[in-house]
């Protein structure tokens, strides 16, 4: 089998089923991929919806479903990977709608460039309705990513998004998987950013193709306001704190405090001069450094007593498959 599509899911049953519909309509041979859903203990009836989806698609496509009760999508993803049979793992979020040539393009690139360690694709934002105009520059915070060329391959300082990325299962297991990331609405680690950094350390090229894409579905009421963009900046601050404490083992707390204070001054000055664009930008950056400062302290205190039970190794305990729908190849 070529691909195992890994989807961590949490309380998005309707969008998840819609996303699955896009996947099974892709143009790649169905016997060459499986979909593995790692449900991070949803409470919205996801389990029942997926059970019905498996029944409705019995014999049509390979689908596996498991429930991971440990909080954090890293556990849902790693438990799914432990149950994967594909040569390549393709990660996709439960609110992303894939293009018809999604798997075909990923397969084409890996065949042409087997040296690539991690491959991302273009990600576009799909709003449920027209968002406020000010949010356009912040759409990369929502997962938007693209390349100025059809295929970009970089060996250093390049990152792709877990909303649509692929890696060989062998390499993913070699680096012990991804890093802790989101629990609920907030991060506790640096997720796919940390994975990219681990691959950079091994001199594995990271690439992005613009020849296919996924649409990241976002709700204006939830994701199109100040509150959510602030949360995402805070998450990035946590990611950076995680990287500096655990990976670099070196932090410059004075620099963090200086930046936090300067952004606060800039925010207040911009409000007084009615420059609301700069005020917004300074507000988000202030919360980035505020959260980074907070979590440098958190991570430093716990760094000597961390279990790393998320690491994908021989000791990792994976949740079992609950439901499945197996494709029966017709000759």
Coordinates of C-alpha atoms in Angstrom, one line a residue:
X1 CA 0.0 0.0 0.0
X2 CA 1.3 3.4 -0.9
X3 CA -0.4 5.9 1.4
X4 CA -1.9 5.9 4.9
X5 CA -3.9 9.1 5.4
X6 CA -3.7 10.2 9.0
X7 CA -6.5 12.4 10.3
X8 CA -6.7 13.6 14.0
X9 CA -10.3 14.5 14.7
X10 CA -11.9 16.4 17.5
X11 CA -15.6 17.6 17.7
X12 CA -16.0 18.3 14.0
X13 CA -18.2 15.4 13.0
X14 CA -20.1 17.1 10.1
X15 CA -17.0 18.8 8.6
X16 CA -15.0 15.5 9.1
X17 CA -17.5 13.5 7.1
X18 CA -17.5 16.1 4.4
X19 CA -13.7 16.0 4.4
X20 CA -13.8 12.2 4.0
X21 CA -16.1 12.6 1.1
X22 CA -13.4 14.7 -0.7
X23 CA -10.7 12.2 0.0
X24 CA -12.6 9.2 -1.4
X25 CA -13.3 11.1 -4.6
X26 CA -9.6 11.7 -5.3
X27 CA -8.2 10.1 -8.5
X28 CA -5.6 7.7 -6.8
X29 CA -6.4 3.9 -6.9
X30 CA -8.4 3.0 -3.8
X31 CA -6.4 -0.1 -3.2
X32 CA -3.3 2.0 -2.8
X33 CA -4.4 4.1 0.2
X34 CA -6.2 3.8 3.6
X35 CA -7.7 6.5 5.8
X36 CA -7.0 6.3 9.5
X37 CA -9.0 8.6 11.8
X38 CA -7.6 9.1 15.3
X39 CA -10.5 10.6 17.3
X40 CA -9.1 12.5 20.2
X41 CA -12.1 11.6 22.4
X42 CA -14.7 13.7 20.7
X43 CA -18.0 14.4 22.6
X44 CA -20.2 15.4 19.6
X45 CA -21.2 12.0 18.3
X46 CA -18.2 11.6 16.0
X47 CA -17.9 7.9 16.8
X48 CA -21.5 7.1 15.7
X49 CA -21.1 9.2 12.5
X50 CA -17.9 7.4 11.5
X51 CA -19.4 4.0 12.3
X52 CA -22.2 4.8 9.9
X53 CA -19.8 6.2 7.4
X54 CA -17.8 2.9 7.5
X55 CA -21.0 0.9 7.0
X56 CA -22.1 3.1 4.1
X57 CA -18.7 2.7 2.4
X58 CA -18.1 -1.0 3.2
X59 CA -16.1 -2.6 0.4
X60 CA -15.6 0.8 -1.3
X61 CA -12.5 2.3 0.5
X62 CA -10.1 1.4 3.3
X63 CA -11.1 3.3 6.4
X64 CA -9.9 2.7 10.0
X65 CA -11.2 4.5 13.1
X66 CA -9.8 4.6 16.6
X67 CA -10.5 6.6 19.8
X68 CA -7.6 8.1 21.6
X69 CA -8.5 9.2 25.1
X70 CA -5.2 10.9 26.0
X71 CA -5.6 14.6 25.4
X72 CA -3.5 16.0 22.5
X73 CA -3.5 15.4 18.8
X74 CA 0.0 14.0 19.0
X75 CA -1.5 10.9 20.6
X76 CA -4.3 10.6 18.1
X77 CA -1.8 10.9 15.2
X78 CA 0.8 8.5 16.7
X79 CA -1.9 5.8 17.5
X80 CA -3.1 6.1 13.9
X81 CA 0.5 5.7 12.6
X82 CA 1.0 2.6 14.7
X83 CA -2.0 1.1 12.8
X84 CA -0.8 2.3 9.4
X85 CA 0.2 0.0 6.5
X86 CA 1.3 2.6 3.9
X87 CA 4.8 3.3 2.7
X88 CA 4.0 7.0 3.1
X89 CA 2.1 8.8 5.8
X90 CA -0.1 11.7 4.6
X91 CA -1.4 14.0 7.3
X92 CA -4.6 15.9 6.8
X93 CA -6.7 17.9 9.3
X94 CA -10.3 17.1 9.9
X95 CA -11.5 20.4 8.5
X96 CA -9.5 20.2 5.2
X97 CA -11.0 19.4 1.8
X98 CA -8.5 17.9 -0.6
X99 CA -8.2 18.4 -4.3
X100 CA -8.9 15.5 -6.7
X101 CA -5.2 15.1 -7.6
X102 CA -4.0 15.4 -4.0
X103 CA -2.5 11.9 -3.7
X104 CA -1.5 11.6 -7.3
X105 CA 0.6 14.8 -7.1
X106 CA 2.2 13.7 -3.8
X107 CA 3.0 10.3 -5.4
X108 CA 4.5 12.0 -8.5
X109 CA 6.8 14.3 -6.4
X110 CA 8.1 11.5 -4.3
X111 CA 8.8 9.3 -7.4
X112 CA 10.7 12.2 -9.0
X113 CA 12.5 13.3 -5.8
X114 CA 12.9 10.4 -3.4
X115 CA 15.5 12.4 -1.5
X116 CA 12.7 14.7 0.0
X117 CA 12.2 14.0 3.7
X118 CA 8.9 15.9 4.1
X119 CA 6.5 17.2 1.5
X120 CA 3.8 19.8 2.0
X121 CA 1.1 21.0 -0.4
X122 CA -0.5 24.4 -1.0
X123 CA -3.2 25.2 1.6
X124 CA -5.9 27.7 0.9
X125 CA -8.4 29.2 3.3
X126 CA -12.0 28.4 2.6
X127 CA -14.3 30.7 4.6
X128 CA -18.0 29.9 5.3
X129 CA -18.7 33.6 4.5
X130 CA -16.9 36.8 3.7
X131 CA -14.4 37.5 6.5
X132 CA -13.3 41.0 7.7
X133 CA -10.8 42.6 5.3
X134 CA -8.1 43.1 7.9
X135 CA -7.7 39.4 8.4
X136 CA -6.1 38.7 4.9
X137 CA -2.5 39.3 6.1
X138 CA -3.1 36.9 9.0
X139 CA -4.3 33.9 6.9
X140 CA -1.0 32.1 7.2
X141 CA -1.8 32.0 10.9
X142 CA -4.8 29.9 9.9
X143 CA -2.7 27.5 7.9
X144 CA -2.4 29.2 4.5
X145 CA 0.8 28.3 2.7
X146 CA 1.9 28.2 -0.9
X147 CA 5.0 28.3 -3.1
X148 CA 6.1 30.9 -5.7
X149 CA 7.2 28.0 -7.9
X150 CA 5.5 24.7 -8.8
X151 CA 7.9 22.7 -6.5
X152 CA 10.1 24.3 -3.9
X153 CA 12.8 22.1 -2.2
X154 CA 14.8 23.5 0.7
X155 CA 17.5 22.0 2.9
X156 CA 17.4 24.6 5.7
X157 CA 15.0 26.8 7.6
X158 CA 11.9 25.8 5.8
X159 CA 8.6 24.6 7.2
X160 CA 5.4 23.1 6.0
X161 CA 1.9 22.7 7.6
X162 CA 0.5 19.5 9.1
X163 CA -2.8 20.3 7.5
X164 CA -1.4 18.6 4.3
X165 CA 2.0 17.0 4.5
X166 CA 3.6 13.6 3.6
X167 CA 6.6 11.6 4.9
X168 CA 7.8 8.1 4.6
X169 CA 6.6 5.9 7.5
X170 CA 10.2 4.7 8.0
X171 CA 11.6 8.2 8.4
X172 CA 8.7 9.3 10.6
X173 CA 9.4 6.4 12.9
X174 CA 13.2 7.0 12.8
X175 CA 12.7 10.5 14.2
X176 CA 10.2 9.2 16.7
X177 CA 7.3 11.0 15.2
X178 CA 6.1 14.5 15.7
X179 CA 6.1 16.7 18.8
X180 CA 3.3 17.6 21.3
X181 CA 1.1 20.3 19.9
X182 CA -2.5 21.2 20.6
X183 CA -4.5 20.2 23.6
X184 CA -8.0 21.8 23.3
X185 CA -7.4 25.3 22.0
X186 CA -3.8 25.9 23.1
X187 CA -0.4 24.4 22.3
X188 CA 2.0 22.7 24.7
X189 CA 4.8 22.1 22.2
X190 CA 5.9 22.9 18.6
X191 CA 4.3 20.1 16.6
X192 CA 5.1 19.9 12.9
X193 CA 7.6 22.8 13.4
X194 CA 9.6 20.5 15.7
X195 CA 9.3 17.7 13.1
X196 CA 10.7 20.0 10.4
X197 CA 13.6 21.0 12.8
X198 CA 14.4 17.3 13.4
X199 CA 14.5 16.7 9.7
X200 CA 16.7 19.7 9.1
X201 CA 19.1 18.3 11.7
X202 CA 19.3 15.1 9.5
X203 CA 19.9 17.1 6.3
X204 CA 16.6 15.9 4.9
X205 CA 15.1 18.3 2.3
X206 CA 11.7 19.7 2.9
X207 CA 9.5 20.6 0.0
X208 CA 6.1 22.1 -1.0
X209 CA 4.2 21.5 -4.2
X210 CA 1.9 24.1 -5.6
X211 CA 0.4 21.6 -8.1
X212 CA -2.3 20.4 -5.7
X213 CA -3.9 21.8 -2.6
X214 CA -6.3 21.4 0.3
X215 CA -8.9 23.9 1.3
X216 CA -8.8 24.7 5.1
X217 CA -12.4 25.3 6.1
X218 CA -12.8 28.2 8.6
X219 CA -15.8 29.8 10.3
X220 CA -15.8 33.6 10.3
X221 CA -17.7 33.6 13.7
X222 CA -15.0 31.4 15.3
X223 CA -11.8 32.0 13.3
X224 CA -12.3 35.4 11.7
X225 CA -11.9 37.6 14.7
X226 CA -9.3 39.2 17.1
X227 CA -9.7 36.5 19.7
X228 CA -8.7 33.5 17.5
X229 CA -5.8 35.3 15.8
X230 CA -4.6 36.3 19.3
X231 CA -4.8 32.6 20.3
X232 CA -2.8 31.6 17.3
X233 CA 0.0 34.1 18.1
X234 CA 0.0 32.8 21.7
X235 CA 0.4 29.3 20.4
X236 CA 3.4 30.4 18.3
X237 CA 4.9 31.9 21.4
X238 CA 4.5 28.6 23.2
X239 CA 6.1 26.7 20.2
X240 CA 9.1 29.0 20.3
X241 CA 9.5 28.6 24.1
X242 CA 9.3 24.8 23.7
X243 CA 12.0 24.9 21.0
X244 CA 14.4 27.1 23.0
X245 CA 14.0 25.2 26.3
X246 CA 14.0 21.6 25.0
X247 CA 16.0 21.8 21.8
X248 CA 18.4 24.7 22.1
X249 CA 18.6 24.5 25.9
X250 CA 19.3 28.2 25.8
X251 CA 16.9 31.1 26.3
X252 CA 17.4 34.9 26.5
X253 CA 14.7 35.9 28.9
X254 CA 15.7 39.6 28.9
X255 CA 15.2 39.7 25.1
X256 CA 11.7 38.2 25.5
X257 CA 10.8 40.8 28.2
X258 CA 12.2 43.7 26.1
X259 CA 10.2 42.6 23.1
X260 CA 7.0 42.2 25.1
X261 CA 7.3 45.6 26.6
X262 CA 8.2 47.3 23.3
X263 CA 5.1 45.7 21.6
X264 CA 2.9 47.0 24.5
X265 CA 4.3 50.5 24.0
X266 CA 3.8 50.3 20.3
X267 CA 0.2 49.1 20.8
X268 CA -0.7 52.0 23.1
X269 CA 1.0 54.6 20.8
X270 CA -0.8 53.3 17.8
X271 CA -4.2 53.5 19.5
X272 CA -3.5 57.1 20.5
X273 CA -2.6 58.0 16.9
X274 CA -5.6 56.0 15.6
X275 CA -3.3 53.7 13.6
X276 CA -5.5 50.6 14.2
X277 CA -3.6 48.4 11.7
X278 CA -0.4 48.8 13.6
X279 CA -2.3 48.6 16.9
X280 CA -3.7 45.1 15.9
X281 CA -0.2 43.9 14.8
X282 CA 1.4 45.1 18.0
X283 CA -1.4 43.6 20.1
X284 CA -0.9 40.2 18.5
X285 CA 2.9 40.4 18.8
X286 CA 2.6 41.5 22.5
X287 CA 0.6 38.3 23.3
X288 CA 3.2 36.2 21.4
X289 CA 6.0 37.4 23.7
X290 CA 3.8 37.4 26.7
X291 CA 2.9 33.7 26.2
X292 CA 6.5 32.9 25.3
X293 CA 7.7 34.4 28.5
X294 CA 5.1 32.4 30.5
X295 CA 5.9 29.1 28.9
X296 CA 9.7 29.5 29.1
X297 CA 9.1 29.3 32.8
X298 CA 6.7 26.4 32.5
X299 CA 8.9 24.3 30.3
X300 CA 12.1 25.1 32.3
X301 CA 10.4 23.8 35.5
X302 CA 9.2 20.6 33.9
X303 CA 12.1 19.9 31.6
X304 CA 13.8 17.6 34.1
X305 CA 10.6 15.6 34.8
X306 CA 9.0 15.0 31.4
X307 CA 7.8 11.5 30.4
X308 CA 7.9 11.9 26.6
X309 CA 5.2 9.2 26.4
X310 CA 4.1 10.7 23.1
X311 CA 7.3 9.6 21.4
X312 CA 6.7 7.1 18.6
X313 CA 8.9 4.2 19.7
X314 CA 8.6 0.5 20.6
X315 CA 7.2 1.5 24.0
X316 CA 4.4 3.7 22.6
X317 CA 1.0 2.3 23.5
X318 CA -1.5 2.8 20.6
X319 CA -5.2 2.7 20.9
X320 CA -6.8 -0.1 18.8
X321 CA -9.0 0.2 15.7
X322 CA -12.7 0.3 16.6
X323 CA -14.3 0.4 13.2
X324 CA -13.1 -0.3 9.7
X325 CA -14.2 -0.6 6.2
X326 CA -12.0 -2.7 4.0
X327 CA -11.8 -2.2 0.2
X328 CA -12.3 -5.3 -1.8
X329 CA -10.3 -5.1 -5.0
X330 CA -12.3 -6.2 -8.1
X331 CA -10.3 -7.8 -10.9

